[in-house]
Short mmCIF file of C-alpha atoms in Angstrom, two decimals:
data_model
loop_
_atom_site.label_atom_id
_atom_site.label_comp_id
_atom_site.label_asym_id
_atom_site.label_seq_id
_atom_site.Cartn_x
_atom_site.Cartn_y
_atom_site.Cartn_z
CA MET A 23 0.06 -0.18 -0.04
CA THR A 24 1.19 3.48 -0.86
CA ALA A 25 2.97 5.28 2.03
CA PRO A 26 1.11 8.35 3.10
CA ASN A 27 2.11 11.92 3.08
CA ARG A 28 4.48 12.47 6.02
CA LEU A 29 2.05 15.01 7.62
CA ALA A 30 -0.14 11.79 8.06
CA THR A 31 2.30 10.06 10.15
CA LEU A 32 2.95 12.56 12.73
CA SER A 33 1.75 12.50 16.23
CA ALA A 34 -0.64 15.16 17.67
CA ARG A 35 2.33 16.80 19.70
CA GLN A 36 4.49 16.98 16.38
CA LEU A 37 1.59 18.49 14.59
CA THR A 38 0.85 21.21 16.95
CA ASP A 39 4.60 21.82 17.35
CA GLY A 40 4.99 22.23 13.62
CA TYR A 41 2.08 24.66 13.72
CA ALA A 42 3.45 26.72 16.34
CA ALA A 43 6.65 26.94 14.41
CA GLY A 44 5.29 27.64 11.12
CA THR A 45 6.66 24.62 9.46
CA PHE A 46 3.43 23.47 8.01
CA SER A 47 -0.24 24.46 8.54
CA PRO A 48 -3.27 22.75 9.88
CA VAL A 49 -4.81 22.90 6.56
CA GLU A 50 -2.11 20.83 5.19
CA ALA A 51 -2.25 18.36 7.83
CA VAL A 52 -5.97 18.00 7.50
CA THR A 53 -5.65 17.57 3.88
CA ALA A 54 -3.14 14.96 4.44
CA ALA A 55 -5.18 13.09 6.88
CA LEU A 56 -8.32 13.21 4.57
CA GLU A 57 -6.29 11.57 1.85
CA ARG A 58 -5.60 8.60 4.34
CA ALA A 59 -9.27 8.46 5.41
CA GLY A 60 -10.09 7.79 1.75
CA ALA A 61 -7.60 5.24 1.62
CA ALA A 62 -8.65 3.81 4.78
CA GLN A 63 -12.34 3.73 3.45
CA GLU A 64 -11.38 2.07 0.34
CA ARG A 65 -9.14 -0.57 1.85
CA THR A 66 -11.30 -1.38 5.15
CA ASN A 67 -14.67 0.44 5.01
CA ALA A 68 -13.38 2.29 8.19
CA PHE A 69 -15.92 5.27 8.13
CA THR A 70 -19.60 5.95 7.96
CA LEU A 71 -19.00 9.58 7.27
CA ILE A 72 -15.90 11.64 5.93
CA ASP A 73 -16.69 15.29 6.09
CA ALA A 74 -14.18 16.77 4.07
CA GLU A 75 -15.84 20.21 3.76
CA GLY A 76 -16.24 20.35 7.53
CA ALA A 77 -12.70 19.37 8.16
CA ILE A 78 -11.12 21.78 5.80
CA ALA A 79 -13.22 24.71 7.29
CA GLY A 80 -12.19 23.81 10.87
CA ALA A 81 -8.56 23.59 9.60
CA ARG A 82 -8.90 27.07 8.00
CA ALA A 83 -10.20 28.13 11.37
CA SER A 84 -7.52 26.64 13.30
CA GLU A 85 -4.78 28.11 10.96
CA GLU A 86 -6.10 31.56 11.75
CA ARG A 87 -5.94 30.96 15.56
CA TRP A 88 -2.28 29.83 15.24
CA HIS A 89 -1.33 32.81 13.08
CA ALA A 90 -2.75 35.03 15.61
CA GLY A 91 -0.94 32.96 18.29
CA ARG A 92 -3.95 31.89 20.18
CA PRO A 93 -4.50 28.33 19.76
CA ALA A 94 -7.74 27.20 21.46
CA GLY A 95 -6.16 24.23 23.20
CA PRO A 96 -3.62 21.50 22.92
CA VAL A 97 -5.21 19.67 19.98
CA ASP A 98 -6.00 22.81 17.94
CA GLY A 99 -5.88 21.59 14.24
CA VAL A 100 -5.33 18.09 15.09
CA PRO A 101 -7.30 15.63 12.85
CA VAL A 102 -9.64 13.29 14.91
CA THR A 103 -12.22 10.82 14.16
CA VAL A 104 -15.14 9.75 16.35
CA LYS A 105 -16.99 6.44 16.82
CA ASP A 106 -20.44 6.42 15.25
CA LEU A 107 -21.83 5.99 18.94
CA LEU A 108 -20.99 9.18 20.15
CA LEU A 109 -23.27 12.44 19.46
CA THR A 110 -21.30 14.81 17.16
CA ARG A 111 -22.72 18.18 16.47
CA GLY A 112 -23.56 18.58 12.75
CA SER A 113 -23.36 14.81 11.96
CA PRO A 114 -25.70 11.88 12.10
CA THR A 115 -24.94 9.54 14.80
CA LEU A 116 -26.53 6.22 13.52
CA ARG A 117 -24.86 3.56 15.61
CA GLY A 118 -24.70 1.11 12.74
CA SER A 119 -28.40 0.53 12.88
CA LEU A 120 -31.24 0.59 10.08
CA THR A 121 -33.49 1.51 12.78
CA LEU A 122 -32.31 5.10 12.97
CA SER A 123 -32.65 7.72 10.35
CA PRO A 124 -30.31 10.53 9.55
CA ASP A 125 -33.27 12.79 9.48
CA GLY A 126 -34.80 11.41 12.70
CA ALA A 127 -32.90 14.43 14.83
CA ALA A 128 -31.49 17.87 14.29
CA TRP A 129 -27.83 16.40 15.64
CA GLU A 130 -27.17 19.72 17.40
CA GLU A 131 -25.41 18.22 20.49
CA ASP A 132 -21.87 16.92 21.14
CA ALA A 133 -21.08 14.09 23.54
CA PRO A 134 -18.93 15.50 26.56
CA SER A 135 -15.82 13.99 24.97
CA VAL A 136 -16.63 15.28 21.59
CA ALA A 137 -17.41 18.88 23.10
CA ARG A 138 -13.88 18.89 24.93
CA MET A 139 -12.06 18.12 21.94
CA ARG A 140 -14.06 20.76 19.89
CA GLU A 141 -13.44 23.50 22.33
CA ALA A 142 -9.66 22.54 22.34
CA GLY A 143 -9.53 23.28 18.62
CA ALA A 144 -9.89 19.58 17.21
CA VAL A 145 -10.76 19.13 13.49
CA PHE A 146 -13.26 16.28 12.93
CA LEU A 147 -12.70 14.19 9.85
CA GLY A 148 -15.58 11.92 10.22
CA LYS A 149 -17.46 9.21 12.06
CA THR A 150 -16.02 5.70 12.24
CA ALA A 151 -17.75 2.38 11.98
CA THR A 152 -19.25 0.39 14.76
CA PRO A 153 -21.40 -3.00 15.02
CA GLU A 154 -24.98 -2.27 15.64
CA PHE A 155 -25.33 -0.23 18.78
CA GLY A 156 -21.92 -1.35 19.60
CA TRP A 157 -23.11 -4.87 20.77
CA LYS A 158 -20.18 -7.12 19.64
CA ALA A 159 -16.49 -7.24 19.38
CA VAL A 160 -16.19 -7.30 15.57
CA THR A 161 -17.15 -4.32 13.28
CA ASP A 162 -20.10 -5.19 10.80
CA SER A 163 -23.56 -3.68 10.70
CA PRO A 164 -26.59 -4.09 8.82
CA ARG A 165 -26.24 -0.04 7.83
CA ASN A 166 -22.45 -0.05 7.14
CA GLY A 167 -21.27 -3.51 6.30
CA VAL A 168 -18.08 -5.13 7.08
CA THR A 169 -15.10 -3.33 8.37
CA GLY A 170 -11.73 -5.14 7.44
CA ASN A 171 -8.33 -5.20 9.14
CA PRO A 172 -5.78 -2.78 7.75
CA TYR A 173 -2.99 -5.48 7.82
CA ASP A 174 -5.58 -7.96 5.89
CA PRO A 175 -8.81 -6.65 4.82
CA GLY A 176 -10.08 -10.28 4.82
CA ARG A 177 -9.62 -10.29 8.54
CA THR A 178 -11.70 -8.69 11.25
CA SER A 179 -10.88 -5.22 12.75
CA GLY A 180 -12.22 -6.07 16.01
CA GLY A 181 -14.85 -4.14 17.78
CA SER A 182 -16.84 -2.27 18.53
CA SER A 183 -14.62 0.64 17.64
CA GLY A 184 -13.11 -1.31 14.66
CA GLY A 185 -13.73 1.69 12.25
CA SER A 186 -11.56 3.96 14.59
CA ALA A 187 -8.61 1.42 14.90
CA ALA A 188 -8.58 0.83 11.14
CA ALA A 189 -8.54 4.47 10.49
CA LEU A 190 -5.73 5.22 12.79
CA ALA A 191 -3.72 2.31 11.47
CA LEU A 192 -3.95 3.79 8.16
CA GLY A 193 -2.99 7.36 8.85
CA ALA A 194 -6.47 8.97 9.09
CA GLY A 195 -5.62 11.28 11.93
CA PRO A 196 -3.32 10.60 14.92
CA LEU A 197 -6.30 10.58 17.43
CA SER A 198 -9.89 8.78 17.67
CA LEU A 199 -12.53 8.72 20.38
CA GLY A 200 -14.10 5.38 20.88
CA THR A 201 -16.26 3.71 23.46
CA ASP A 202 -15.40 0.40 25.53
CA GLY A 203 -18.28 -1.90 26.86
CA GLY A 204 -16.46 -5.14 27.12
CA GLY A 205 -13.21 -4.50 25.49
CA SER A 206 -14.36 -2.34 22.54
CA VAL A 207 -11.23 -0.13 22.36
CA ARG A 208 -8.91 -2.76 23.42
CA ILE A 209 -10.06 -5.33 21.05
CA PRO A 210 -9.76 -3.45 17.80
CA ALA A 211 -6.54 -1.79 18.83
CA SER A 212 -4.87 -5.01 19.63
CA PHE A 213 -6.06 -6.38 16.26
CA CYS A 214 -4.98 -3.13 14.23
CA GLY A 215 -1.73 -2.55 15.89
CA VAL A 216 -2.36 0.76 17.81
CA PHE A 217 -2.71 1.98 21.46
CA ALA A 218 -6.12 2.45 23.32
CA LEU A 219 -6.83 3.11 26.89
CA LYS A 220 -10.07 2.20 28.92
CA GLY A 221 -9.87 4.59 31.89
CA THR A 222 -11.55 3.88 35.11
CA TYR A 223 -15.31 4.15 34.70
CA GLY A 224 -16.50 7.77 35.04
CA ARG A 225 -13.15 9.23 34.52
CA VAL A 226 -14.14 10.42 30.81
CA PRO A 227 -17.91 11.88 31.02
CA LEU A 228 -20.42 10.05 28.96
CA TYR A 229 -23.60 11.30 27.71
CA PRO A 230 -26.29 9.96 26.77
CA ALA A 231 -25.99 7.28 29.50
CA SER A 232 -25.18 3.99 27.81
CA PRO A 233 -28.03 1.49 27.99
CA PHE A 234 -25.34 -1.04 28.83
CA GLY A 235 -24.97 1.19 32.22
CA THR A 236 -21.82 1.44 33.91
CA LEU A 237 -19.88 -1.31 31.73
CA SER A 238 -19.45 1.26 29.15
CA HIS A 239 -16.53 3.73 29.05
CA VAL A 240 -15.24 6.46 26.77
CA GLY A 241 -11.51 6.29 25.71
CA PRO A 242 -8.62 7.59 23.49
CA MET A 243 -7.49 5.51 20.55
CA THR A 244 -3.86 6.89 19.34
CA ARG A 245 -0.71 5.53 17.62
CA ASP A 246 1.34 6.06 20.82
CA VAL A 247 0.90 6.61 24.48
CA ALA A 248 1.94 10.14 24.86
CA ASP A 249 -1.10 11.17 22.61
CA ALA A 250 -3.47 9.23 24.61
CA ALA A 251 -2.27 11.17 27.81
CA LEU A 252 -2.87 14.30 25.75
CA MET A 253 -6.32 13.27 25.06
CA MET A 254 -7.10 12.38 28.38
CA ASP A 255 -6.10 15.83 29.56
CA VAL A 256 -8.76 17.32 27.57
CA ILE A 257 -11.44 14.89 27.52
CA SER A 258 -11.57 14.15 31.42
CA ALA A 259 -12.88 17.56 32.19
CA PRO A 260 -16.09 17.59 33.81
CA ASP A 261 -19.61 17.60 32.07
CA PRO A 262 -22.73 18.37 34.10
CA ARG A 263 -24.78 15.95 31.93
CA ASP A 264 -22.79 13.02 33.45
CA TRP A 265 -23.92 12.28 37.05
CA SER A 266 -21.31 9.51 37.48
CA HIS A 267 -18.19 11.64 36.50
CA LEU A 268 -15.60 11.46 38.93
CA GLY A 269 -14.88 15.16 38.99
CA PRO A 270 -11.69 16.98 37.93
CA VAL A 271 -8.41 15.43 37.47
CA THR A 272 -5.52 16.61 39.85
CA GLY A 273 -2.54 17.02 37.79
CA SER A 274 -1.63 16.06 34.20
CA PHE A 275 -1.68 12.61 32.57
CA ARG A 276 1.11 13.99 30.31
CA THR A 277 3.17 14.77 33.33
CA ALA A 278 2.90 11.42 34.74
CA LEU A 279 4.55 9.76 31.85
CA ALA A 280 7.99 11.01 32.94
CA GLU A 281 7.61 8.71 36.04
CA PRO A 282 9.85 5.49 36.06
CA VAL A 283 8.43 2.08 36.46
CA ALA A 284 11.36 0.79 38.46
CA GLY A 285 9.95 -0.37 41.67
CA LEU A 286 6.42 -1.30 40.59
CA ARG A 287 5.03 -4.62 41.73
CA VAL A 288 3.89 -6.37 38.40
CA ALA A 289 1.77 -9.49 38.10
CA TYR A 290 2.33 -11.46 34.86
CA SER A 291 -0.84 -13.78 34.16
CA PRO A 292 -0.52 -15.66 31.09
CA ALA A 293 -4.18 -16.68 31.09
CA LEU A 294 -5.74 -15.44 34.25
CA GLY A 295 -5.47 -18.86 35.62
CA TRP A 296 -8.22 -20.01 33.20
CA ASP A 297 -8.25 -22.66 30.89
CA VAL A 298 -7.55 -20.36 27.94
CA PRO A 299 -5.59 -21.50 24.81
CA VAL A 300 -3.44 -18.81 24.11
CA ALA A 301 -1.71 -18.85 20.76
CA PRO A 302 2.25 -19.32 20.98
CA ASP A 303 2.98 -16.16 19.15
CA VAL A 304 0.83 -14.14 21.36
CA ALA A 305 2.33 -15.84 24.72
CA ALA A 306 5.83 -15.14 23.30
CA ALA A 307 5.22 -11.52 22.69
CA VAL A 308 3.54 -10.81 25.89
CA ARG A 309 6.30 -12.79 27.87
CA SER A 310 9.01 -10.29 25.96
CA VAL A 311 7.09 -7.24 27.46
CA VAL A 312 7.10 -8.74 30.83
CA GLU A 313 10.83 -9.44 30.69
CA LYS A 314 11.51 -5.78 29.56
CA LEU A 315 9.39 -4.41 32.60
CA ALA A 316 11.82 -6.65 34.74
CA SER A 317 14.85 -5.29 33.14
CA LEU A 318 13.49 -1.60 33.60
CA GLY A 319 13.47 -2.28 37.48
CA ALA A 320 9.91 -3.54 37.94
CA TYR A 321 9.48 -6.57 40.54
CA VAL A 322 7.76 -9.02 38.37
CA GLU A 323 6.40 -12.34 39.35
CA GLU A 324 3.87 -14.77 37.59
CA ALA A 325 0.67 -14.62 39.43
CA ASP A 326 -3.16 -15.17 38.75
CA PRO A 327 -5.81 -12.80 40.41
CA PRO A 328 -8.22 -14.83 42.54
CA ILE A 329 -11.20 -14.71 40.30
CA ALA A 330 -13.41 -17.14 38.21
CA ASP A 331 -14.58 -16.12 34.79
CA PRO A 332 -17.57 -13.93 35.31
CA VAL A 333 -19.02 -14.48 31.79
CA GLU A 334 -22.53 -15.62 32.80
CA ALA A 335 -22.97 -12.45 34.95
CA PHE A 336 -21.61 -10.23 32.20
CA HIS A 337 -24.10 -11.65 29.69
CA VAL A 338 -26.91 -10.89 32.16
CA LEU A 339 -25.65 -7.37 32.23
CA TRP A 340 -24.88 -6.94 28.70
CA PHE A 341 -28.05 -8.84 26.97
CA SER A 342 -30.23 -6.90 29.58
CA GLY A 343 -28.61 -3.55 28.21
CA ALA A 344 -29.00 -4.87 24.53
CA ALA A 345 -32.80 -5.62 25.36
CA ARG A 346 -33.40 -2.20 26.77
CA VAL A 347 -31.85 -0.62 23.48
CA VAL A 348 -34.59 -2.17 21.17
CA GLU A 349 -37.38 -2.13 23.60
CA HIS A 350 -39.31 0.57 21.72
CA LEU A 351 -38.93 -1.23 18.36
CA ASP A 352 -42.13 -2.80 16.68
CA PRO A 353 -41.91 -5.91 14.83
CA ALA A 354 -40.92 -4.46 11.53
CA GLY A 355 -38.22 -2.53 13.34
CA ARG A 356 -36.92 -5.52 14.89
CA GLU A 357 -36.76 -7.31 11.53
CA LEU A 358 -34.02 -4.81 10.48
CA LEU A 359 -31.70 -5.75 13.31
CA ASP A 360 -28.44 -7.74 12.93
CA PRO A 361 -29.58 -11.27 13.81
CA GLY A 362 -26.95 -11.73 16.52
CA LEU A 363 -28.22 -8.55 18.23
CA ALA A 364 -31.82 -9.73 18.09
CA GLU A 365 -30.77 -13.08 19.64
CA ILE A 366 -29.26 -11.41 22.65
CA CYS A 367 -31.96 -9.09 22.91
CA ALA A 368 -34.46 -12.02 23.32
CA LEU A 369 -32.27 -13.47 25.85
CA GLY A 370 -32.02 -10.19 27.80
CA ALA A 371 -35.82 -9.66 27.74
CA ARG A 372 -36.34 -12.86 29.67
CA TYR A 373 -34.17 -11.82 32.65
CA GLY A 374 -35.81 -10.84 35.90
CA ALA A 375 -34.82 -8.30 38.44
CA LEU A 376 -33.42 -10.94 40.67
CA ASP A 377 -31.22 -12.25 37.86
CA TYR A 378 -29.82 -8.87 37.31
CA LEU A 379 -29.22 -8.15 41.03
CA ALA A 380 -27.43 -11.57 41.00
CA ALA A 381 -25.10 -10.58 38.22
CA VAL A 382 -24.59 -7.19 40.11
CA ASP A 383 -23.43 -9.34 43.15
CA THR A 384 -21.19 -11.19 41.18
CA ARG A 385 -19.68 -8.03 39.73
CA MET A 386 -19.22 -6.50 43.09
CA ALA A 387 -17.36 -9.67 44.44
CA LEU A 388 -15.08 -9.53 41.41
CA GLY A 389 -14.23 -5.84 42.05
CA THR A 390 -13.67 -6.58 45.69
CA ALA A 391 -11.27 -9.36 44.63
CA MET A 392 -9.35 -7.32 42.18
CA GLY A 393 -9.08 -4.43 44.79
CA ARG A 394 -7.53 -6.72 47.28
CA PHE A 395 -5.15 -7.92 44.48
CA HIS A 396 -3.98 -4.75 43.75
CA THR A 397 -2.89 -4.01 47.35
CA THR A 398 -0.12 -6.73 46.25
CA TYR A 399 0.57 -5.71 42.80
CA ASP A 400 0.51 -2.21 41.15
CA LEU A 401 0.02 -3.68 37.80
CA LEU A 402 -1.38 -6.89 35.98
CA VAL A 403 -0.29 -7.92 32.63
CA THR A 404 -2.10 -10.29 30.51
CA PRO A 405 -2.67 -10.80 26.67
CA THR A 406 -5.09 -8.60 25.23
CA LEU A 407 -6.51 -11.41 23.52
CA PRO A 408 -5.75 -15.12 22.98
CA GLY A 409 -5.14 -14.70 19.26
CA THR A 410 -4.79 -12.32 16.38
CA ALA A 411 -7.54 -11.28 13.76
CA PHE A 412 -9.56 -13.79 12.00
CA ALA A 413 -11.95 -13.80 9.07
CA ALA A 414 -13.93 -10.73 8.90
CA GLY A 415 -17.86 -10.59 8.89
CA VAL A 416 -18.21 -13.39 11.79
CA GLU A 417 -18.77 -13.09 15.30
CA VAL A 418 -16.46 -15.61 16.39
CA PRO A 419 -13.28 -17.46 14.92
CA PRO A 420 -14.39 -20.10 12.38
CA GLY A 421 -14.16 -23.60 13.87
CA SER A 422 -13.65 -22.13 17.48
CA GLY A 423 -16.99 -23.70 18.84
CA PHE A 424 -17.85 -20.16 20.63
CA ASP A 425 -21.28 -19.06 20.67
CA ARG A 426 -20.79 -15.42 21.27
CA TRP A 427 -17.87 -12.93 21.09
CA THR A 428 -17.22 -13.22 24.96
CA GLY A 429 -15.78 -16.85 24.41
CA TRP A 430 -12.64 -15.27 22.43
CA THR A 431 -12.24 -12.08 24.63
CA PRO A 432 -11.88 -13.64 28.21
CA PHE A 433 -9.19 -11.09 29.19
CA THR A 434 -11.15 -7.95 28.38
CA TYR A 435 -14.85 -7.83 29.70
CA PRO A 436 -13.95 -8.84 33.32
CA PHE A 437 -12.12 -5.58 33.84
CA ASN A 438 -15.14 -3.34 32.56
CA MET A 439 -17.21 -5.19 35.26
CA THR A 440 -14.49 -3.99 37.90
CA GLN A 441 -14.25 -0.48 36.29
CA GLN A 442 -10.65 -0.58 36.23
CA PRO A 443 -8.15 1.23 33.87
CA ALA A 444 -6.68 -1.11 31.29
CA ALA A 445 -4.87 -0.42 28.11
CA THR A 446 -3.81 -2.36 25.11
CA VAL A 447 -0.08 -1.67 23.76
CA PRO A 448 1.04 -3.30 20.38
CA CYS A 449 4.04 -5.51 21.15
CA GLY A 450 4.55 -7.38 17.93
CA LEU A 451 3.39 -9.35 14.77
CA ASP A 452 2.45 -13.08 14.70
CA ARG A 453 3.82 -15.24 11.77
CA ASP A 454 1.09 -14.15 9.60
CA GLY A 455 1.97 -10.45 9.96
CA LEU A 456 -0.86 -9.53 12.20
CA PRO A 457 -0.66 -7.46 15.38
CA ILE A 458 -0.39 -8.71 18.96
CA GLY A 459 -1.36 -6.68 21.96
CA VAL A 460 -0.53 -6.85 25.46
CA GLN A 461 -2.95 -5.49 28.09
CA LEU A 462 -1.71 -3.60 31.24
CA ILE A 463 -4.38 -3.28 34.08
CA ALA A 464 -4.31 -1.18 37.41
CA ALA A 465 -6.33 -0.60 40.26
CA ARG A 466 -9.30 1.69 39.89
CA HIS A 467 -8.16 5.46 39.56
CA ALA A 468 -4.64 4.43 38.77
CA ASP A 469 -5.14 5.57 35.08
CA ALA A 470 -1.86 7.51 35.18
CA LEU A 471 -0.18 4.39 36.17
CA VAL A 472 -1.35 2.26 33.12
CA LEU A 473 -0.38 5.38 30.87
CA ARG A 474 3.07 5.65 32.52
CA ALA A 475 3.87 1.86 32.05
CA ALA A 476 2.72 1.92 28.50
CA HIS A 477 5.03 4.75 27.75
CA ALA A 478 7.97 3.14 29.15
CA LEU A 479 7.50 0.25 26.83
CA TYR A 480 7.25 2.58 23.76
CA GLU A 481 10.52 4.40 25.14
CA ALA A 482 12.14 0.70 25.69
CA GLY A 483 11.44 -0.15 21.92
CA VAL A 484 9.37 -3.12 22.75
CA ALA A 485 6.06 -1.41 21.85
CA GLY A 486 5.05 -0.29 18.40
CA ILE A 487 4.82 -2.34 15.12
CA PRO A 488 5.40 -1.86 11.49
CA THR A 489 2.68 0.22 10.10
CA ALA A 490 -0.17 -1.11 8.15
CA TRP A 491 0.74 0.74 4.94
CA GLY A 492 4.12 -1.01 4.47
#
């Protein structure tokens, strides 16, 4: 694949440094990003909307602010994409569903994270693809079709932020906003070779509230950790529409990156102590990351957290949320749904209040167990996924025997239930040239610690992989 214009390969910090120095302009950078957005759309079907006219207008306004020496914020003029689950003023948010119409609303409101990025001067390239209502860990939908993997378009990009991950990997802007309900930024980031952070629940405001409740988080997807920390400094600001937001951050996530990892207590868990067959290439890549942490001065030991797989409880919570999403639809509307979504909605509608509360009890016990675990260990390291990207257009790997996407994502959804911060870091390619991810998890509210450890891996050269464009 043809290499992109150099400006499309730069980080957000490199772009704003260039704007400040007058080396290049926001218009030039956004034009380069739009070219890559077109390439990403052609190769992977990453976008639901590319707003070239709006992006160029935003870039021109940014250019005027930079010329006047008054940038709006730390991402002024930086190209950004937004997952099509987050409200974006002036653009339809259709959530991959044929049950929603672009004419059904005025689209006059931004989600909190989108609003904070807009206030800081970000330039929006467009909306990225998601499965219908973000319900599964691969990206295909009745409205938008299948989103492929940038390293091999015949493979899945993962989900539910698959469009964001594919666009990033192909140079369509250095920053993207995604949502994570059960691994939905970490899974596609792992499959597409980029970085993603799911912060502590409530760290980034969310509005409207997710029908999946407190399982759903908003997080940054970037090509390196420093840009993710930059985004967190912007999008973690309070918003009165989210009653569960944690409040203002003390300090800066960017500043925290400079702190060393020496002395951190790290638990390396190859499979969480469960019977999970991890691919040999994945296991080897993750072990090399753990060895690097040890060489940087972390105290590392192999240790599994004292938890059982909470998949049944997760299903009760997740399927109930899905049923709530489609509750208002008549039979004709339900006929338009992704068949897999219709199946889990039917299951979710059968659960009663006592089933739901029992699942909440399981969730609370899981959170308590992990809280105690982190009194001994600062960081838990696991594979992000047991394997690499499989065929596009299916929910589970062919021949796996799994019924639902949770079968092949055992390392991600438990930490949505516990609301802990977790990141995926690209750490190599398998024998087929497909990206591998390692997951870093910390105690609730220790988002800066996750970012700092991930940044150390980039600085040490064990994170980051060859680009998808060759």
